[in-house]
Tab-separated table of N, CA, C and O in Angstrom:
chain	number	residue	atom	x	y	z
A	3	UNK	N	48.836	127.431	102.589
A	3	UNK	CA	49.793	126.993	103.555
A	3	UNK	C	49.763	125.474	103.719
A	3	UNK	O	50.799	124.872	103.948
A	4	UNK	N	48.598	124.883	103.636
A	4	UNK	CA	48.461	123.438	103.795
A	4	UNK	C	49.148	122.719	102.644
A	4	UNK	O	49.683	121.624	102.810
A	5	UNK	N	49.134	123.383	101.471
A	5	UNK	CA	49.793	122.771	100.299
A	5	UNK	C	51.286	122.641	100.534
A	5	UNK	O	51.885	121.607	100.253
A	6	UNK	N	51.913	123.716	101.023
A	6	UNK	CA	53.359	123.687	101.253
A	6	UNK	C	53.743	122.718	102.363
A	6	UNK	O	54.795	122.082	102.298
A	7	UNK	N	52.926	122.582	103.370
A	7	UNK	CA	53.247	121.635	104.447
A	7	UNK	C	53.138	120.201	103.928
A	7	UNK	O	53.906	119.326	104.340
A	8	UNK	N	52.214	119.943	103.015
A	8	UNK	CA	52.100	118.606	102.418
A	8	UNK	C	53.317	118.293	101.544
A	8	UNK	O	53.834	117.168	101.556
A	9	UNK	N	53.766	119.274	100.796
A	9	UNK	CA	54.951	119.085	99.953
A	9	UNK	C	56.178	118.881	100.827
A	9	UNK	O	57.028	118.016	100.544
A	10	UNK	N	56.292	119.653	101.893
A	10	UNK	CA	57.433	119.537	102.805
A	10	UNK	C	57.449	118.154	103.465
A	10	UNK	O	58.507	117.530	103.593
A	11	UNK	N	56.291	117.666	103.854
A	11	UNK	CA	56.193	116.360	104.491
A	11	UNK	C	56.600	115.255	103.506
A	11	UNK	O	57.329	114.327	103.847
A	12	UNK	N	56.168	115.349	102.253
A	12	UNK	CA	56.546	114.362	101.234
A	12	UNK	C	58.038	114.432	100.919
A	12	UNK	O	58.682	113.401	100.719
A	13	UNK	N	58.601	115.624	100.882
A	13	UNK	CA	60.039	115.781	100.627
A	13	UNK	C	60.850	115.172	101.756
A	13	UNK	O	61.863	114.507	101.525
A	14	UNK	N	60.415	115.395	102.990
A	14	UNK	CA	61.122	114.810	104.133
A	14	UNK	C	61.018	113.283	104.107
A	14	UNK	O	61.950	112.584	104.488
A	15	UNK	N	59.911	112.749	103.637
A	15	UNK	CA	59.736	111.306	103.565
A	15	UNK	C	60.620	110.705	102.460
A	15	UNK	O	61.015	109.545	102.543
A	16	UNK	N	60.943	111.477	101.431
A	16	UNK	CA	61.747	110.974	100.325
A	16	UNK	C	63.253	111.155	100.533
A	16	UNK	O	64.046	110.531	99.837
A	17	UNK	N	63.681	111.974	101.457
A	17	UNK	CA	65.104	112.267	101.632
A	17	UNK	C	65.877	111.009	101.993
A	17	UNK	O	66.910	110.700	101.380
A	18	UNK	N	65.437	110.252	102.961
A	18	UNK	CA	66.157	109.059	103.406
A	18	UNK	C	66.249	107.991	102.304
A	18	UNK	O	67.340	107.469	102.053
A	19	UNK	N	65.151	107.651	101.609
A	19	UNK	CA	65.285	106.665	100.520
A	19	UNK	C	66.183	107.153	99.374
A	19	UNK	O	66.944	106.363	98.799
A	20	UNK	N	66.145	108.439	99.060
A	20	UNK	CA	66.999	108.967	97.988
A	20	UNK	C	68.470	108.866	98.386
A	20	UNK	O	69.317	108.457	97.584
A	21	UNK	N	68.792	109.203	99.622
A	21	UNK	CA	70.176	109.081	100.100
A	21	UNK	C	70.612	107.612	100.084
A	21	UNK	O	71.718	107.282	99.649
A	22	UNK	N	69.739	106.714	100.500
A	22	UNK	CA	70.048	105.290	100.505
A	22	UNK	C	70.327	104.789	99.084
A	22	UNK	O	71.318	104.092	98.846
A	23	UNK	N	69.465	105.136	98.134
A	23	UNK	CA	69.661	104.689	96.752
A	23	UNK	C	70.899	105.325	96.123
A	23	UNK	O	71.602	104.694	95.331
A	24	UNK	N	71.203	106.559	96.503
A	24	UNK	CA	72.418	107.202	95.990
A	24	UNK	C	73.663	106.479	96.515
A	24	UNK	O	74.614	106.242	95.768
A	25	UNK	N	73.664	106.132	97.793
A	25	UNK	CA	74.795	105.379	98.350
A	25	UNK	C	74.918	104.002	97.709
A	25	UNK	O	76.024	103.552	97.388
A	26	UNK	N	73.795	103.337	97.502
A	26	UNK	CA	73.827	102.018	96.841
A	26	UNK	C	74.371	102.144	95.423
A	26	UNK	O	75.180	101.325	94.976
A	27	UNK	N	73.942	103.169	94.710
A	27	UNK	CA	74.455	103.396	93.356
A	27	UNK	C	75.941	103.695	93.353
A	27	UNK	O	76.682	103.203	92.486
A	28	UNK	N	76.397	104.482	94.304
A	28	UNK	CA	77.814	104.823	94.400
A	28	UNK	C	78.655	103.565	94.611
A	28	UNK	O	79.636	103.322	93.916
A	29	UNK	N	78.259	102.736	95.581
A	29	UNK	CA	79.026	101.522	95.863
A	29	UNK	C	78.920	100.502	94.733
A	29	UNK	O	79.891	99.801	94.434
A	30	UNK	N	77.761	100.405	94.098
A	30	UNK	CA	77.616	99.478	92.968
A	30	UNK	C	78.502	99.908	91.805
A	30	UNK	O	79.138	99.068	91.156
A	31	UNK	N	78.567	101.200	91.546
A	31	UNK	CA	79.425	101.705	90.465
A	31	UNK	C	80.890	101.386	90.742
A	31	UNK	O	81.603	100.902	89.877
A	32	UNK	N	81.334	101.643	91.955
A	32	UNK	CA	82.733	101.386	92.279
A	32	UNK	C	83.041	99.897	92.422
A	32	UNK	O	84.191	99.487	92.228
A	33	UNK	N	82.036	99.092	92.739
A	33	UNK	CA	82.254	97.645	92.780
A	33	UNK	C	82.502	97.096	91.383
A	33	UNK	O	83.218	96.104	91.209
A	34	UNK	N	81.964	97.746	90.381
A	34	UNK	CA	82.178	97.307	88.999
A	34	UNK	C	83.384	97.989	88.365
A	34	UNK	O	84.222	97.335	87.745
A	35	UNK	N	83.498	99.308	88.498
A	35	UNK	CA	84.475	100.083	87.745
A	35	UNK	C	85.637	100.620	88.559
A	35	UNK	O	86.532	101.248	88.001
A	36	UNK	N	85.672	100.388	89.836
A	36	UNK	CA	86.731	100.948	90.678
A	36	UNK	C	88.065	100.257	90.454
A	36	UNK	O	88.194	99.304	89.671
A	37	UNK	N	89.096	100.731	91.151
A	37	UNK	CA	90.432	100.162	90.988
A	37	UNK	C	90.496	98.730	91.503
A	37	UNK	O	91.367	97.974	91.094
A	38	UNK	N	89.588	98.357	92.391
A	38	UNK	CA	89.529	96.980	92.879
A	38	UNK	C	88.206	96.326	92.498
A	38	UNK	O	87.781	95.354	93.127
A	39	UNK	N	87.570	96.821	91.454
A	39	UNK	CA	86.272	96.314	91.037
A	39	UNK	C	86.379	95.052	90.197
A	39	UNK	O	87.451	94.503	89.961
A	40	UNK	N	85.226	94.604	89.727
A	40	UNK	CA	85.162	93.361	88.959
A	40	UNK	C	85.875	93.473	87.618
A	40	UNK	O	86.546	92.531	87.186
A	41	UNK	N	85.758	94.598	86.961
A	41	UNK	CA	86.423	94.783	85.666
A	41	UNK	C	87.932	94.816	85.853
A	41	UNK	O	88.685	94.204	85.087
A	42	UNK	N	88.395	95.495	86.884
A	42	UNK	CA	89.829	95.547	87.159
A	42	UNK	C	90.348	94.168	87.558
A	42	UNK	O	91.479	93.801	87.206
A	43	UNK	N	89.546	93.394	88.254
A	43	UNK	CA	89.959	92.035	88.631
A	43	UNK	C	90.149	91.160	87.399
A	43	UNK	O	91.122	90.414	87.295
A	44	UNK	N	89.241	91.277	86.436
A	44	UNK	CA	89.392	90.510	85.203
A	44	UNK	C	90.656	90.929	84.445
A	44	UNK	O	91.355	90.081	83.893
A	45	UNK	N	90.941	92.218	84.423
A	45	UNK	CA	92.156	92.695	83.755
A	45	UNK	C	93.400	92.170	84.476
A	45	UNK	O	94.369	91.744	83.829
A	46	UNK	N	93.391	92.174	85.806
A	46	UNK	CA	94.533	91.638	86.566
A	46	UNK	C	94.704	90.147	86.330
A	46	UNK	O	95.826	89.654	86.182
A	47	UNK	N	93.601	89.410	86.260
A	47	UNK	CA	93.689	87.976	85.994
A	47	UNK	C	94.269	87.709	84.616
A	47	UNK	O	95.040	86.757	84.437
A	48	UNK	N	93.919	88.529	83.631
A	48	UNK	CA	94.489	88.373	82.289
A	48	UNK	C	95.984	88.679	82.306
A	48	UNK	O	96.781	87.975	81.666
A	49	UNK	N	96.394	89.707	83.046
A	49	UNK	CA	97.815	90.034	83.158
A	49	UNK	C	98.575	88.912	83.861
A	49	UNK	O	99.698	88.580	83.476
A	50	UNK	N	97.968	88.322	84.874
A	50	UNK	CA	98.609	87.219	85.594
A	50	UNK	C	98.780	86.018	84.674
A	50	UNK	O	99.827	85.362	84.671
A	51	UNK	N	97.767	85.719	83.878
A	51	UNK	CA	97.861	84.593	82.939
A	51	UNK	C	98.975	84.840	81.926
A	51	UNK	O	99.748	83.927	81.606
A	52	UNK	N	99.077	86.073	81.415
A	52	UNK	CA	100.135	86.418	80.464
A	52	UNK	C	101.506	86.301	81.135
A	52	UNK	O	102.453	85.789	80.531
A	53	UNK	N	101.617	86.759	82.368
A	53	UNK	CA	102.896	86.676	83.081
A	53	UNK	C	103.280	85.219	83.341
A	53	UNK	O	104.465	84.871	83.285
A	54	UNK	N	102.295	84.368	83.600
A	54	UNK	CA	102.600	82.948	83.804
A	54	UNK	C	103.114	82.308	82.516
A	54	UNK	O	103.984	81.430	82.569
A	55	UNK	N	102.581	82.720	81.367
A	55	UNK	CA	103.090	82.209	80.091
A	55	UNK	C	104.533	82.642	79.875
A	55	UNK	O	105.380	81.841	79.452
A	56	UNK	N	104.827	83.894	80.161
A	56	UNK	CA	106.195	84.393	80.025
A	56	UNK	C	107.123	83.653	80.986
A	56	UNK	O	108.244	83.282	80.619
A	57	UNK	N	106.649	83.403	82.195
A	57	UNK	CA	107.446	82.664	83.175
A	57	UNK	C	107.724	81.246	82.693
A	57	UNK	O	108.857	80.756	82.815
A	58	UNK	N	106.718	80.588	82.131
A	58	UNK	CA	106.911	79.223	81.635
A	58	UNK	C	107.940	79.199	80.508
A	58	UNK	O	108.787	78.299	80.444
A	59	UNK	N	107.896	80.196	79.612
A	59	UNK	CA	108.879	80.272	78.527
A	59	UNK	C	110.279	80.506	79.077
A	59	UNK	O	111.243	79.880	78.622
A	60	UNK	N	110.389	81.384	80.061
A	60	UNK	CA	111.700	81.666	80.653
A	60	UNK	C	112.242	80.441	81.384
A	60	UNK	O	113.444	80.148	81.306
A	61	UNK	N	111.368	79.711	82.083
A	61	UNK	CA	111.816	78.503	82.772
A	61	UNK	C	112.258	77.435	81.786
A	61	UNK	O	113.243	76.729	82.030
A	62	UNK	N	111.550	77.310	80.663
A	62	UNK	CA	111.948	76.337	79.645
A	62	UNK	C	113.311	76.704	79.061
A	62	UNK	O	114.163	75.831	78.847
A	63	UNK	N	113.513	77.989	78.809
A	63	UNK	CA	114.807	78.447	78.291
A	63	UNK	C	115.911	78.208	79.321
A	63	UNK	O	117.010	77.754	78.972
A	64	UNK	N	115.633	78.479	80.578
A	64	UNK	CA	116.612	78.242	81.635
A	64	UNK	C	116.955	76.759	81.747
A	64	UNK	O	118.115	76.385	81.879
A	65	UNK	N	115.928	75.898	81.667
A	65	UNK	CA	116.175	74.457	81.745
A	65	UNK	C	117.035	73.977	80.587
A	65	UNK	O	117.919	73.133	80.762
A	66	UNK	N	116.785	74.518	79.384
A	66	UNK	CA	117.606	74.144	78.228
A	66	UNK	C	119.052	74.574	78.433
A	66	UNK	O	119.988	73.814	78.134
A	67	UNK	N	119.252	75.768	78.972
A	67	UNK	CA	120.613	76.234	79.244
A	67	UNK	C	121.275	75.388	80.318
A	67	UNK	O	122.467	75.070	80.220
A	68	UNK	N	120.524	75.007	81.349
A	68	UNK	CA	121.082	74.171	82.405
A	68	UNK	C	121.504	72.805	81.879
A	68	UNK	O	122.524	72.262	82.301
A	69	UNK	N	120.715	72.250	80.940
A	69	UNK	CA	121.099	70.967	80.350
A	69	UNK	C	122.387	71.095	79.545
A	69	UNK	O	123.236	70.205	79.580
A	70	UNK	N	122.537	72.217	78.834
A	70	UNK	CA	123.767	72.425	78.070
A	70	UNK	C	124.967	72.599	78.995
A	70	UNK	O	126.042	72.064	78.753
A	71	UNK	N	124.777	73.342	80.070
A	71	UNK	CA	125.873	73.621	80.992
A	71	UNK	C	126.218	72.376	81.813
A	71	UNK	O	127.379	72.195	82.214
A	72	UNK	N	125.242	71.506	82.042
A	72	UNK	CA	125.495	70.309	82.843
A	72	UNK	C	126.586	69.448	82.218
A	72	UNK	O	127.346	68.790	82.931
A	73	UNK	N	126.699	69.441	80.901
A	73	UNK	CA	127.744	68.668	80.240
A	73	UNK	C	129.116	69.285	80.375
A	73	UNK	O	130.126	68.653	80.041
A	74	UNK	N	129.211	70.514	80.829
A	74	UNK	CA	130.499	71.198	80.952
A	74	UNK	C	130.967	71.316	82.401
A	74	UNK	O	131.960	71.963	82.675
A	75	UNK	N	130.292	70.682	83.342
A	75	UNK	CA	130.695	70.743	84.744
A	75	UNK	C	131.952	69.900	84.959
A	75	UNK	O	132.185	68.906	84.274
A	76	UNK	N	132.770	70.290	85.931
A	76	UNK	CA	134.046	69.629	86.171
A	76	UNK	C	133.866	68.186	86.619
A	76	UNK	O	134.659	67.317	86.253
A	77	UNK	N	132.836	67.902	87.410
A	77	UNK	CA	132.663	66.532	87.897
A	77	UNK	C	132.169	65.579	86.819
A	77	UNK	O	132.338	64.370	86.928
A	78	UNK	N	131.534	66.097	85.781
A	78	UNK	CA	131.058	65.248	84.688
A	78	UNK	C	131.270	66.007	83.388
A	78	UNK	O	130.374	66.705	82.905
A	79	UNK	N	132.408	65.873	82.805
A	79	UNK	CA	132.755	66.623	81.602
A	79	UNK	C	132.410	65.799	80.373
A	79	UNK	O	132.931	64.710	80.164
A	80	UNK	N	131.534	66.298	79.566
A	80	UNK	CA	131.144	65.648	78.313
A	80	UNK	C	132.060	66.188	77.216
A	80	UNK	O	132.027	67.370	76.889
A	81	UNK	N	132.875	65.309	76.635
A	81	UNK	CA	133.872	65.760	75.660
A	81	UNK	C	133.223	66.333	74.409
A	81	UNK	O	133.713	67.300	73.826
A	82	UNK	N	132.111	65.751	73.972
A	82	UNK	CA	131.436	66.268	72.780
A	82	UNK	C	130.912	67.683	73.014
A	82	UNK	O	131.015	68.558	72.147
A	83	UNK	N	130.330	67.912	74.184
A	83	UNK	CA	129.811	69.239	74.509
A	83	UNK	C	130.953	70.246	74.611
A	83	UNK	O	130.849	71.373	74.131
A	84	UNK	N	132.056	69.830	75.209
A	84	UNK	CA	133.218	70.709	75.329
A	84	UNK	C	133.772	71.062	73.955
A	84	UNK	O	134.078	72.229	73.678
A	85	UNK	N	133.866	70.065	73.087
A	85	UNK	CA	134.378	70.327	71.739
A	85	UNK	C	133.432	71.238	70.957
A	85	UNK	O	133.864	72.162	70.264
A	86	UNK	N	132.130	71.021	71.098
A	86	UNK	CA	131.149	71.865	70.413
A	86	UNK	C	131.266	73.319	70.861
A	86	UNK	O	131.275	74.237	70.033
A	87	UNK	N	131.371	73.549	72.157
A	87	UNK	CA	131.470	74.920	72.669
A	87	UNK	C	132.789	75.567	72.249
A	87	UNK	O	132.833	76.738	71.892
A	88	UNK	N	133.886	74.790	72.281
A	88	UNK	CA	135.182	75.339	71.880
A	88	UNK	C	135.165	75.734	70.415
A	88	UNK	O	135.663	76.802	70.034
A	89	UNK	N	134.587	74.904	69.565
A	89	UNK	CA	134.512	75.231	68.130
A	89	UNK	C	133.634	76.459	67.895
A	89	UNK	O	133.939	77.287	67.054
A	90	UNK	N	132.540	76.558	68.636
A	90	UNK	CA	131.650	77.705	68.456
A	90	UNK	C	132.329	78.993	68.908
A	90	UNK	O	132.204	80.034	68.258
A	91	UNK	N	133.038	78.938	70.024
A	91	UNK	CA	133.687	80.144	70.537
A	91	UNK	C	134.905	80.550	69.716
A	91	UNK	O	135.161	81.730	69.499
A	92	UNK	N	135.664	79.565	69.257
A	92	UNK	CA	136.880	79.864	68.506
A	92	UNK	C	136.641	79.977	67.010
A	92	UNK	O	137.547	80.380	66.275
A	93	UNK	N	135.439	79.597	66.559
A	93	UNK	CA	135.085	79.659	65.142
A	93	UNK	C	136.049	78.800	64.321
A	93	UNK	O	136.645	79.249	63.352
A	94	UNK	N	136.207	77.528	64.726
A	94	UNK	CA	137.153	76.603	64.107
A	94	UNK	C	136.403	75.369	63.639
A	94	UNK	O	135.460	74.907	64.278
A	95	UNK	N	136.832	74.799	62.511
A	95	UNK	CA	136.290	73.540	62.002
A	95	UNK	C	137.454	72.613	61.664
A	95	UNK	O	138.582	73.049	61.437
A	96	UNK	N	137.166	71.330	61.597
A	96	UNK	CA	138.185	70.355	61.198
A	96	UNK	C	138.311	70.362	59.676
A	96	UNK	O	137.460	70.888	58.953
A	97	UNK	N	139.384	69.739	59.163
A	97	UNK	CA	139.643	69.759	57.720
A	97	UNK	C	138.622	68.961	56.930
A	97	UNK	O	138.315	69.304	55.792
A	98	UNK	N	138.069	67.922	57.513
A	98	UNK	CA	137.142	67.072	56.769
A	98	UNK	C	135.670	67.444	56.978
A	98	UNK	O	134.788	66.721	56.547
A	99	UNK	N	135.395	68.551	57.615
A	99	UNK	CA	134.014	68.971	57.863
A	99	UNK	C	133.537	69.905	56.765
A	99	UNK	O	134.316	70.636	56.164
A	100	UNK	N	132.248	69.871	56.535
A	100	UNK	CA	131.619	70.739	55.547
A	100	UNK	C	130.850	71.812	56.295
A	100	UNK	O	130.062	71.520	57.196
A	101	UNK	N	131.034	73.074	55.914
A	101	UNK	CA	130.368	74.198	56.553
A	101	UNK	C	129.232	74.668	55.657
A	101	UNK	O	129.446	74.952	54.480
A	102	UNK	N	128.030	74.731	56.204
A	102	UNK	CA	126.866	75.207	55.470
A	102	UNK	C	126.453	76.531	56.084
A	102	UNK	O	125.905	76.568	57.185
A	103	UNK	N	126.702	77.646	55.410
A	103	UNK	CA	126.324	78.946	55.982
A	103	UNK	C	124.811	79.174	55.894
A	103	UNK	O	124.146	78.690	54.980
A	104	UNK	N	124.303	79.911	56.841
A	104	UNK	CA	122.901	80.301	56.842
A	104	UNK	C	122.793	81.693	57.441
A	104	UNK	O	123.701	82.155	58.124
A	105	UNK	N	121.684	82.348	57.178
A	105	UNK	CA	121.477	83.721	57.622
A	105	UNK	C	121.367	83.767	59.149
A	105	UNK	O	120.921	82.808	59.780
A	106	UNK	N	121.774	84.872	59.778
A	106	UNK	CA	121.720	84.971	61.249
A	106	UNK	C	120.304	84.841	61.811
A	106	UNK	O	120.109	84.338	62.903
A	107	UNK	N	119.311	85.269	61.047
A	107	UNK	CA	117.924	85.183	61.556
A	107	UNK	C	117.289	83.816	61.290
A	107	UNK	O	116.165	83.607	61.657
A	108	UNK	N	118.014	82.910	60.666
A	108	UNK	CA	117.498	81.559	60.404
A	108	UNK	C	118.348	80.535	61.141
A	108	UNK	O	119.033	79.728	60.532
A	109	UNK	N	118.286	80.573	62.441
A	109	UNK	CA	119.075	79.659	63.260
A	109	UNK	C	118.546	78.237	63.158
A	109	UNK	O	117.365	78.016	62.974
A	110	UNK	N	119.439	77.304	63.304
A	110	UNK	CA	119.040	75.904	63.226
A	110	UNK	C	118.456	75.386	64.537
A	110	UNK	O	117.676	74.451	64.553
A	111	UNK	N	118.845	75.976	65.645
A	111	UNK	CA	118.344	75.527	66.946
A	111	UNK	C	118.153	76.691	67.860
A	111	UNK	O	118.543	77.793	67.607
């Protein structure tokens, strides 16, 4: 009987530390691998960096388009830009111009 009471006393003494270490392990695991953990944070930061690159490319493209359109505004009409757009839309060339064809996937600009 004394043997079982000694085992019971040791088991009761170990219950609290085992529960504590289990809780610490649970939170440590989720701090690393959870949806808001360190690994997920690194993945989100990589996605944010990629999205910023895409945003920079889109802004550069938008700025280029705005520069082209700025020459066609009514308050400041650039005749060369207007003539270029009209020729491109109407597919017309002057008699003294030379046309150099190129493939659609090999654009000049």
